[in-house]
PDB file of N, CA and C in Angstrom:
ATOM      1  N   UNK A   1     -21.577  -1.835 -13.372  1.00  0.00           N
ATOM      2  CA  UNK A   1     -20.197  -1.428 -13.582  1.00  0.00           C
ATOM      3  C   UNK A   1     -19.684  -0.620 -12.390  1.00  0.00           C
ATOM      4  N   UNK A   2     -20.659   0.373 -11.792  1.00  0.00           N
ATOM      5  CA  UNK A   2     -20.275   1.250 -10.713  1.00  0.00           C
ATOM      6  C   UNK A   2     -19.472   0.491  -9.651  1.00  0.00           C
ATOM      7  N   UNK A   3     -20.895  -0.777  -9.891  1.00  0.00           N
ATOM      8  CA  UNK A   3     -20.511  -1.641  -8.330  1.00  0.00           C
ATOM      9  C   UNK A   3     -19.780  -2.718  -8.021  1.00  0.00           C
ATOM     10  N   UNK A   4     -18.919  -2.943  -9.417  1.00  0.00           N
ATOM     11  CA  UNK A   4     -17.460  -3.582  -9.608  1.00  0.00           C
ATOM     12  C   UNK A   4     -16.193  -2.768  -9.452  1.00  0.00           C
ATOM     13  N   UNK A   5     -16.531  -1.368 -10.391  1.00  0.00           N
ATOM     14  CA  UNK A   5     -15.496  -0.593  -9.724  1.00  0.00           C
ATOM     15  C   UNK A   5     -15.250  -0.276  -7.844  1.00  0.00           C
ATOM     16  N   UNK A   6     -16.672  -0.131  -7.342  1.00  0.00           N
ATOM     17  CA  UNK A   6     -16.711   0.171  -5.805  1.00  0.00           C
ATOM     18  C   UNK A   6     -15.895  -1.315  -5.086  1.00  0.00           C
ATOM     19  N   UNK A   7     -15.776  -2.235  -5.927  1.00  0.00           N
ATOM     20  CA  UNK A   7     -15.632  -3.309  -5.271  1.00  0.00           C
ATOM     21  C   UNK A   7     -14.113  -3.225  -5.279  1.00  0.00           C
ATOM     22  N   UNK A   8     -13.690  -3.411  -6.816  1.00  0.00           N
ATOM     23  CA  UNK A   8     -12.004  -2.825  -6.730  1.00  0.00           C
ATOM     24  C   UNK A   8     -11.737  -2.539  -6.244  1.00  0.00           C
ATOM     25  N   UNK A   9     -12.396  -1.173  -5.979  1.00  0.00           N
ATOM     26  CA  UNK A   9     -11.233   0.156  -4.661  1.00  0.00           C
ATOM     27  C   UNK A   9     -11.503  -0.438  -3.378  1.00  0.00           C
ATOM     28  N   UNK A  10     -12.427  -1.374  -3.089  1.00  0.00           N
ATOM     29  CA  UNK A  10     -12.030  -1.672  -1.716  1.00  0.00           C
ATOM     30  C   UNK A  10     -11.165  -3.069  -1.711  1.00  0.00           C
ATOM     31  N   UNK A  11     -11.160  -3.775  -2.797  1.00  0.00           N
ATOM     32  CA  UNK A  11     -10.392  -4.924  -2.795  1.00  0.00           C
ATOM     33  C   UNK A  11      -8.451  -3.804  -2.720  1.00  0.00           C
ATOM     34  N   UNK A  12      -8.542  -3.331  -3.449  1.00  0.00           N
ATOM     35  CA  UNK A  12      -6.806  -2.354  -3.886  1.00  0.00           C
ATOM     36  C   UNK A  12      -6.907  -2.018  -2.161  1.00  0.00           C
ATOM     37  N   UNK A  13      -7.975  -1.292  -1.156  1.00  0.00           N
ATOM     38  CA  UNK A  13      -7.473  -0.773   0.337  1.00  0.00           C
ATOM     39  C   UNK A  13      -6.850  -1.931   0.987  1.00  0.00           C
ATOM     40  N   UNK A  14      -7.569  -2.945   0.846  1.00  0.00           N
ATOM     41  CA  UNK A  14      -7.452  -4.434   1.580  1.00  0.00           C
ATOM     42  C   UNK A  14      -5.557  -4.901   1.411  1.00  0.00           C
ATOM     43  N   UNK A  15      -5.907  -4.880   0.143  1.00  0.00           N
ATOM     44  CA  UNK A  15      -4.294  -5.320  -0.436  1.00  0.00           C
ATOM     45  C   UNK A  15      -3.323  -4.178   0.041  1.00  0.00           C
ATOM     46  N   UNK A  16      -3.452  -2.993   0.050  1.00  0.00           N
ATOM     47  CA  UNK A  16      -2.485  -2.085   0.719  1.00  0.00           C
ATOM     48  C   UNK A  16      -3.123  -2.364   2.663  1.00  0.00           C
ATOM     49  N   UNK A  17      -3.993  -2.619   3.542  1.00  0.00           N
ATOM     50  CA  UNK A  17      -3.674  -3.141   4.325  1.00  0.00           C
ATOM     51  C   UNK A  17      -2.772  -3.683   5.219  1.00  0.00           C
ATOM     52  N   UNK A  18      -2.513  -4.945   4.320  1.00  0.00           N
ATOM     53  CA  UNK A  18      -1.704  -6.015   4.795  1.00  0.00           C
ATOM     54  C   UNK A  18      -0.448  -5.499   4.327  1.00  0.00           C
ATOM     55  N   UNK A  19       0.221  -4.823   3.959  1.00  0.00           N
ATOM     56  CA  UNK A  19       1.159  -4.264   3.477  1.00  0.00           C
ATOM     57  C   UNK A  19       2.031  -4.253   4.910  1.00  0.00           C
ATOM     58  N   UNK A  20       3.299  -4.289   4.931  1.00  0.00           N
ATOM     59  CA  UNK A  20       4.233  -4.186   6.432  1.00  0.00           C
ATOM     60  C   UNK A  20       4.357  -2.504   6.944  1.00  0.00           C
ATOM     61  N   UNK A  21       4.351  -2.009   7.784  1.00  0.00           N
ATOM     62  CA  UNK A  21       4.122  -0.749   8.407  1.00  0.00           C
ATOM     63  C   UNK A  21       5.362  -0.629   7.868  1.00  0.00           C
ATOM     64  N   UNK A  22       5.892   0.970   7.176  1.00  0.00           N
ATOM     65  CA  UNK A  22       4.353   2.133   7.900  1.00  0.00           C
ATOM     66  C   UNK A  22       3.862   2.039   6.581  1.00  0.00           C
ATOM     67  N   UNK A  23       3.396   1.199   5.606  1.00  0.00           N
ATOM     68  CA  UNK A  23       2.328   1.677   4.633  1.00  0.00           C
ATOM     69  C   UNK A  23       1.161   0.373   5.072  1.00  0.00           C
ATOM     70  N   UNK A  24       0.865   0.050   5.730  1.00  0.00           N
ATOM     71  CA  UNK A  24      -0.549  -1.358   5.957  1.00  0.00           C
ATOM     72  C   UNK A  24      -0.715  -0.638   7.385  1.00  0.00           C
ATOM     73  N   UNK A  25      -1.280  -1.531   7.794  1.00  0.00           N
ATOM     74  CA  UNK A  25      -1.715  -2.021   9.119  1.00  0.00           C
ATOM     75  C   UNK A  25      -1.417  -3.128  10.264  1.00  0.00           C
ATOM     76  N   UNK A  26      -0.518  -2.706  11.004  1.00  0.00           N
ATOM     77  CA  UNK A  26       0.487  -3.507  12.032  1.00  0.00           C
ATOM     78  C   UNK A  26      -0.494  -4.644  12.148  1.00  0.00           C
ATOM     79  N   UNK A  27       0.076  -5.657  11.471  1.00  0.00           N
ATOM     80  CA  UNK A  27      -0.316  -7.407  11.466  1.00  0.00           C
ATOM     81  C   UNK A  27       0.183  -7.818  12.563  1.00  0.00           C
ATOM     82  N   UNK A  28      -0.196  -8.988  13.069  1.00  0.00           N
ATOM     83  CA  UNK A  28       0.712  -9.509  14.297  1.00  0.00           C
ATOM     84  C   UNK A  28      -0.415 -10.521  14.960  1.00  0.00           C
ATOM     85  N   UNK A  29      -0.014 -11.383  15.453  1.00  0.00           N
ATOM     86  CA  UNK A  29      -0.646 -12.666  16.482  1.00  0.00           C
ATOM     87  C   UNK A  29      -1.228 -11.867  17.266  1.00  0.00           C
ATOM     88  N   UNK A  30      -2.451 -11.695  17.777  1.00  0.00           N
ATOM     89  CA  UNK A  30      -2.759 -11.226  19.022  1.00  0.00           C
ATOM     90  C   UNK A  30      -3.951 -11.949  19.816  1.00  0.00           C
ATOM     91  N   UNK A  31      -4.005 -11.707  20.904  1.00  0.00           N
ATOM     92  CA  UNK A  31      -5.060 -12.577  21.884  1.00  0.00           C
ATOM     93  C   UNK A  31      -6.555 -11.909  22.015  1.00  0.00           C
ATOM     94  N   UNK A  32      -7.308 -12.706  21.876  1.00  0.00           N
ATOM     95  CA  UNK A  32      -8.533 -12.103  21.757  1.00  0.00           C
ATOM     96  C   UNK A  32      -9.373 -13.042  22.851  1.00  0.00           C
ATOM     97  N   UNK A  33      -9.732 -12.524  23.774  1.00  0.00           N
ATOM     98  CA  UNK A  33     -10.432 -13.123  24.856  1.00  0.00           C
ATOM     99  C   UNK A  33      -9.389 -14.316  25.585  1.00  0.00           C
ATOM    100  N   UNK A  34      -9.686 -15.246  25.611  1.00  0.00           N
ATOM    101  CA  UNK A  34      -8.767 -16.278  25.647  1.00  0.00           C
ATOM    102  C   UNK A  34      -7.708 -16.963  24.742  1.00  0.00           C
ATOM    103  N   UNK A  35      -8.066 -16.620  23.553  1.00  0.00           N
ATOM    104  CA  UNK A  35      -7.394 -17.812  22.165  1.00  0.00           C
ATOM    105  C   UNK A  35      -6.637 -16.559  21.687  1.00  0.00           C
ATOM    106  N   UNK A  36      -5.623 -17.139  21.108  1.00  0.00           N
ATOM    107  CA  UNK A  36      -4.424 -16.577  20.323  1.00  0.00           C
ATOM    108  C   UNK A  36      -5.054 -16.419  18.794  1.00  0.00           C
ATOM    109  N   UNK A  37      -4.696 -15.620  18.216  1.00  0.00           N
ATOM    110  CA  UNK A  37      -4.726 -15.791  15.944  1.00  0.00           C
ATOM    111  C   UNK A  37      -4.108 -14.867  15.709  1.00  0.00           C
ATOM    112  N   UNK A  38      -3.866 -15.859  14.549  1.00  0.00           N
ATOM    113  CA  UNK A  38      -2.526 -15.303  13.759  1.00  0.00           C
ATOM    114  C   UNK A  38      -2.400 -14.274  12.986  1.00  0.00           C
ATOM    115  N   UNK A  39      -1.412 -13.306  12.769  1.00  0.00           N
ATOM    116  CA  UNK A  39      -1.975 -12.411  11.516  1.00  0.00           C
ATOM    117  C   UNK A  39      -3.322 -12.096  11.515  1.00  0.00           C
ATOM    118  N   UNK A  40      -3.656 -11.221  12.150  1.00  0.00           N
ATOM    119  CA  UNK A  40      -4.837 -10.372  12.286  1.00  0.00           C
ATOM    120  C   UNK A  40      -4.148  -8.918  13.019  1.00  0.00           C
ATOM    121  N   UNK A  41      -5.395  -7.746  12.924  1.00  0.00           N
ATOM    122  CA  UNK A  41      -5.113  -5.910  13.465  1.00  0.00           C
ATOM    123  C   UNK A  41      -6.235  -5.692  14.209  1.00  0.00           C
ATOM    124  N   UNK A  42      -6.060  -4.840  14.811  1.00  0.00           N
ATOM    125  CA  UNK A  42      -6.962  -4.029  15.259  1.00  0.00           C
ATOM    126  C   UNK A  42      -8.391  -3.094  14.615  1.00  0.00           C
ATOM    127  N   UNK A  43      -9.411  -3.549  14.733  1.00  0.00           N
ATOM    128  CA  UNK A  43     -10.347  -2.880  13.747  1.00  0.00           C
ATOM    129  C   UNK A  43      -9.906  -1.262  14.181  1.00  0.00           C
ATOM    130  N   UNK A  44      -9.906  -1.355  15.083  1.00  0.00           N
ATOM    131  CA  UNK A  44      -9.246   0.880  15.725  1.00  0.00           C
ATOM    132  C   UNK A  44      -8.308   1.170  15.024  1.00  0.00           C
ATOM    133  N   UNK A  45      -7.223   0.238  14.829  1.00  0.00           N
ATOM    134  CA  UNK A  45      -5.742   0.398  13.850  1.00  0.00           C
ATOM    135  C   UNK A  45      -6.252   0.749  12.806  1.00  0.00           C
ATOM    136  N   UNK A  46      -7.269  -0.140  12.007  1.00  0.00           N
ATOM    137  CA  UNK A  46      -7.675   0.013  10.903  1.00  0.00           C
ATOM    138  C   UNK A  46      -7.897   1.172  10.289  1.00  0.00           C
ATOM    139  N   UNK A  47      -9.323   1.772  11.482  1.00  0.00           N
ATOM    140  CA  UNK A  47     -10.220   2.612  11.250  1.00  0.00           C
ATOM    141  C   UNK A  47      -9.165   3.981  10.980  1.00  0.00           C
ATOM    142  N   UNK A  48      -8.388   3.760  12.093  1.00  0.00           N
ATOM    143  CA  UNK A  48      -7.437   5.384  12.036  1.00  0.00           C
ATOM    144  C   UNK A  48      -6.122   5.222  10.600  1.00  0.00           C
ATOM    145  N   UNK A  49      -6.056   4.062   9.984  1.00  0.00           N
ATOM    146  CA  UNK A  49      -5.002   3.895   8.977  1.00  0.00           C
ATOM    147  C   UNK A  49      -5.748   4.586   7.693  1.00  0.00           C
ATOM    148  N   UNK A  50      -7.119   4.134   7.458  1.00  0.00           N
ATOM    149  CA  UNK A  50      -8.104   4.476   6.341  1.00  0.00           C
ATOM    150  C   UNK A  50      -8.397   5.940   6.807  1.00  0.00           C
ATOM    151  N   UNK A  51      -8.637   6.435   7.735  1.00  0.00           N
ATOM    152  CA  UNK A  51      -9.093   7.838   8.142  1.00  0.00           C
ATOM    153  C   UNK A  51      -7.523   8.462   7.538  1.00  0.00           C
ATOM    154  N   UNK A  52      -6.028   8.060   7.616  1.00  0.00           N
ATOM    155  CA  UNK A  52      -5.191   8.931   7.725  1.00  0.00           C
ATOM    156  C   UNK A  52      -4.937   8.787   6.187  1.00  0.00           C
ATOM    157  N   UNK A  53      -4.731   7.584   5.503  1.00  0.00           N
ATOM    158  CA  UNK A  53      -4.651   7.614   4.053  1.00  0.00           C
ATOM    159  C   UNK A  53      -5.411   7.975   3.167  1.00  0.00           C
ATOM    160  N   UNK A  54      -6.965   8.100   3.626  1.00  0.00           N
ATOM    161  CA  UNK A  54      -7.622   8.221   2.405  1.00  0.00           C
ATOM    162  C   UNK A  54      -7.977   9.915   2.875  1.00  0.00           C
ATOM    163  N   UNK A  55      -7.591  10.643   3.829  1.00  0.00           N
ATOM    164  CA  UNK A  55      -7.530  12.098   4.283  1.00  0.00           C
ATOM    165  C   UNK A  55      -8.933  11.924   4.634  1.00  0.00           C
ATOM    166  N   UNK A  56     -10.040  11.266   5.604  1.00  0.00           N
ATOM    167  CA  UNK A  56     -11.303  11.078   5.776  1.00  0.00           C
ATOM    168  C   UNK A  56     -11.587  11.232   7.012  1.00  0.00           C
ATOM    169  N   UNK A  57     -12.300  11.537   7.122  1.00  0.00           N
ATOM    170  CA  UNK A  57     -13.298  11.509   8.808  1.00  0.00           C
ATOM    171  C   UNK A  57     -13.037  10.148   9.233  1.00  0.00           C
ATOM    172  N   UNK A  58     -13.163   9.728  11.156  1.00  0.00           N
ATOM    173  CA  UNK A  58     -13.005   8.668  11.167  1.00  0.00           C
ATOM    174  C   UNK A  58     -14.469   8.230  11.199  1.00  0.00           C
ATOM    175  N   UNK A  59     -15.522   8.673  10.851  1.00  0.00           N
ATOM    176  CA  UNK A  59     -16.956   8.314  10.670  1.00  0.00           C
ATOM    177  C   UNK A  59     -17.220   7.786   9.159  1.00  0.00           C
ATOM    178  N   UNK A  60     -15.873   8.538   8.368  1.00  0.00           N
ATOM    179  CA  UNK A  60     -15.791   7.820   7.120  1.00  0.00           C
ATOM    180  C   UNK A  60     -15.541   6.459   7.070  1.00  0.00           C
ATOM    181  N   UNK A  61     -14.070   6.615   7.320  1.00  0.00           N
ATOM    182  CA  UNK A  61     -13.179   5.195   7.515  1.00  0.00           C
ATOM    183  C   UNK A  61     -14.125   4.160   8.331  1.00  0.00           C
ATOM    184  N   UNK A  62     -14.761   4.609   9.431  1.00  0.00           N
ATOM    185  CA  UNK A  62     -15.958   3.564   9.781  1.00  0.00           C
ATOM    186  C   UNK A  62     -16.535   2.850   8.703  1.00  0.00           C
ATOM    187  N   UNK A  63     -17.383   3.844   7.965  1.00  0.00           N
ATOM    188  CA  UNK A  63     -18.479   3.079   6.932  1.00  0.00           C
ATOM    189  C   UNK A  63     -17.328   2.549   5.943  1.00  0.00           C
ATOM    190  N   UNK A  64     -16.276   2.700   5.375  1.00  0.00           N
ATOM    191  CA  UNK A  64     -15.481   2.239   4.483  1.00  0.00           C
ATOM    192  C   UNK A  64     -15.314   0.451   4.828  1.00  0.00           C
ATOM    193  N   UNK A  65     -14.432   0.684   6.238  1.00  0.00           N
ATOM    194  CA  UNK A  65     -14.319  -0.794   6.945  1.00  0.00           C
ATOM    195  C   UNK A  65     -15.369  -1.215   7.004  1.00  0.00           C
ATOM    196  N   UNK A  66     -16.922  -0.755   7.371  1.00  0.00           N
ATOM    197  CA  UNK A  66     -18.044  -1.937   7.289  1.00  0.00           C
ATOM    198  C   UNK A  66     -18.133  -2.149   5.643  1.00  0.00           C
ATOM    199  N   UNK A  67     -17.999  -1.609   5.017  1.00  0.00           N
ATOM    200  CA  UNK A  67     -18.579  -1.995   3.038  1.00  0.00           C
ATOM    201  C   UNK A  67     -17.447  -3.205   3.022  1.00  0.00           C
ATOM    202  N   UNK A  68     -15.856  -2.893   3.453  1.00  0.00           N
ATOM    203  CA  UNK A  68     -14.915  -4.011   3.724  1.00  0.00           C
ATOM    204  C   UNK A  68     -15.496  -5.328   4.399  1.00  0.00           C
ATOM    205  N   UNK A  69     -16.272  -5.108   5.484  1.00  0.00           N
ATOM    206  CA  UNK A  69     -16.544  -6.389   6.156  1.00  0.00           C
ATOM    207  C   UNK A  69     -17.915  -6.781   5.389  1.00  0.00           C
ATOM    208  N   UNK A  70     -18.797  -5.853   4.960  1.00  0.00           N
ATOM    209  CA  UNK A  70     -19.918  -6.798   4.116  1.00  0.00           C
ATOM    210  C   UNK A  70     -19.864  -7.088   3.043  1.00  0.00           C
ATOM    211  N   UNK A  71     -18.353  -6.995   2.298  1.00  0.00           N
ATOM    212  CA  UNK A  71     -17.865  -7.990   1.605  1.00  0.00           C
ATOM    213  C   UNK A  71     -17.306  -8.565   1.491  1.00  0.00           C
ATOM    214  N   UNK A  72     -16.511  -8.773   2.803  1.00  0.00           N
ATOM    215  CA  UNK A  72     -15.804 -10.068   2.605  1.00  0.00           C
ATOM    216  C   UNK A  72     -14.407  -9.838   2.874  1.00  0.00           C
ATOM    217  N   UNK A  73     -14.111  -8.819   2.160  1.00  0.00           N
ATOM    218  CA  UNK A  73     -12.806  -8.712   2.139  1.00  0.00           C
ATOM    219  C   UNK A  73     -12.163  -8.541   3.716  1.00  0.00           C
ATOM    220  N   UNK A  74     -12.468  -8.238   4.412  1.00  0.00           N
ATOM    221  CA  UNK A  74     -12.320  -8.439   6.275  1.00  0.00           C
ATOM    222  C   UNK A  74     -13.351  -8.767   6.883  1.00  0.00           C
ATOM    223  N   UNK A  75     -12.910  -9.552   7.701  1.00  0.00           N
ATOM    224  CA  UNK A  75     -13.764  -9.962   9.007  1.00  0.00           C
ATOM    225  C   UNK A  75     -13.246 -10.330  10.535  1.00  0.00           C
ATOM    226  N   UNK A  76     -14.088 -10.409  11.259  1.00  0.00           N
ATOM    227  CA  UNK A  76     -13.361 -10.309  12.764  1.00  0.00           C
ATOM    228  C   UNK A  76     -12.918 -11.850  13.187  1.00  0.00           C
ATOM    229  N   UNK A  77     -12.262 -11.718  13.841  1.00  0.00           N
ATOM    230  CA  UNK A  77     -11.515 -12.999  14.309  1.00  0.00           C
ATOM    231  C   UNK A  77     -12.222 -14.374  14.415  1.00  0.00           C
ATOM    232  N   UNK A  78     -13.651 -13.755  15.440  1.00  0.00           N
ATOM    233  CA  UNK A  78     -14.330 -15.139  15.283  1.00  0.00           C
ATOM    234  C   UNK A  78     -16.087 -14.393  14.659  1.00  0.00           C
ATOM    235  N   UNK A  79     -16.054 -13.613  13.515  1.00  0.00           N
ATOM    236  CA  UNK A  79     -17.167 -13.329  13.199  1.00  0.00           C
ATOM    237  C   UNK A  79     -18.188 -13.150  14.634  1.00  0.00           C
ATOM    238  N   UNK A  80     -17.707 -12.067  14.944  1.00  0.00           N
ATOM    239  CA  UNK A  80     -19.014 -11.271  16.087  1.00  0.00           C
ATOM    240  C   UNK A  80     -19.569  -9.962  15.496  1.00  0.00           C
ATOM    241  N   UNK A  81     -18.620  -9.415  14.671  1.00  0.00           N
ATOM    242  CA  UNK A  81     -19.166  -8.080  14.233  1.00  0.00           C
ATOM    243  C   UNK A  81     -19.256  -7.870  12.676  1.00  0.00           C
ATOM    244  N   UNK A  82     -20.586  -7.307  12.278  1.00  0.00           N
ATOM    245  CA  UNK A  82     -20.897  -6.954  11.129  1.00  0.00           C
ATOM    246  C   UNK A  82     -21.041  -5.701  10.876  1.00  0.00           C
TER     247      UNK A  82
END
């Protein structure tokens, strides 16, 4: 039960995310090495959006965004980072 609720609250961050600034995280096309994609952020954007909303360390908001990426709910453009 714990670890459905833990899952919620990070599925509810995800969904406020994508939300249009200033409550998400500035979405937008951006270039990553050579190739363009669509609608994707900055994992740094991220890290400092979760550090400022959830009032946390950004060593917090770190481990928050990885529990985000080892489930799924985010991942990097072309899966390099876990």
């Amino acid at each position: 039960e714990q670890t459905l609720l833990r899952w919620r609250l990070l599925d509810d961050l995800a969904w406020l995310m994508h939300r249009p600034p200033p409550f998400g995280v500035a979405i937008q096309n951006r270039r990553y090495r050579v190739r363009w994609y669509a609608r994707c952020f900055v994992g740094e954007q991220a890290v400092d959006w979760l550090a400022t909303r959830l009032d946390v360390s950004r060593r917090a908001a770190c481990a928050i965004g990885q529990e985000m990426l080892m489930s799924g709910l985010l991942h990097h453009v072309v899966d390099e980072h876990w």
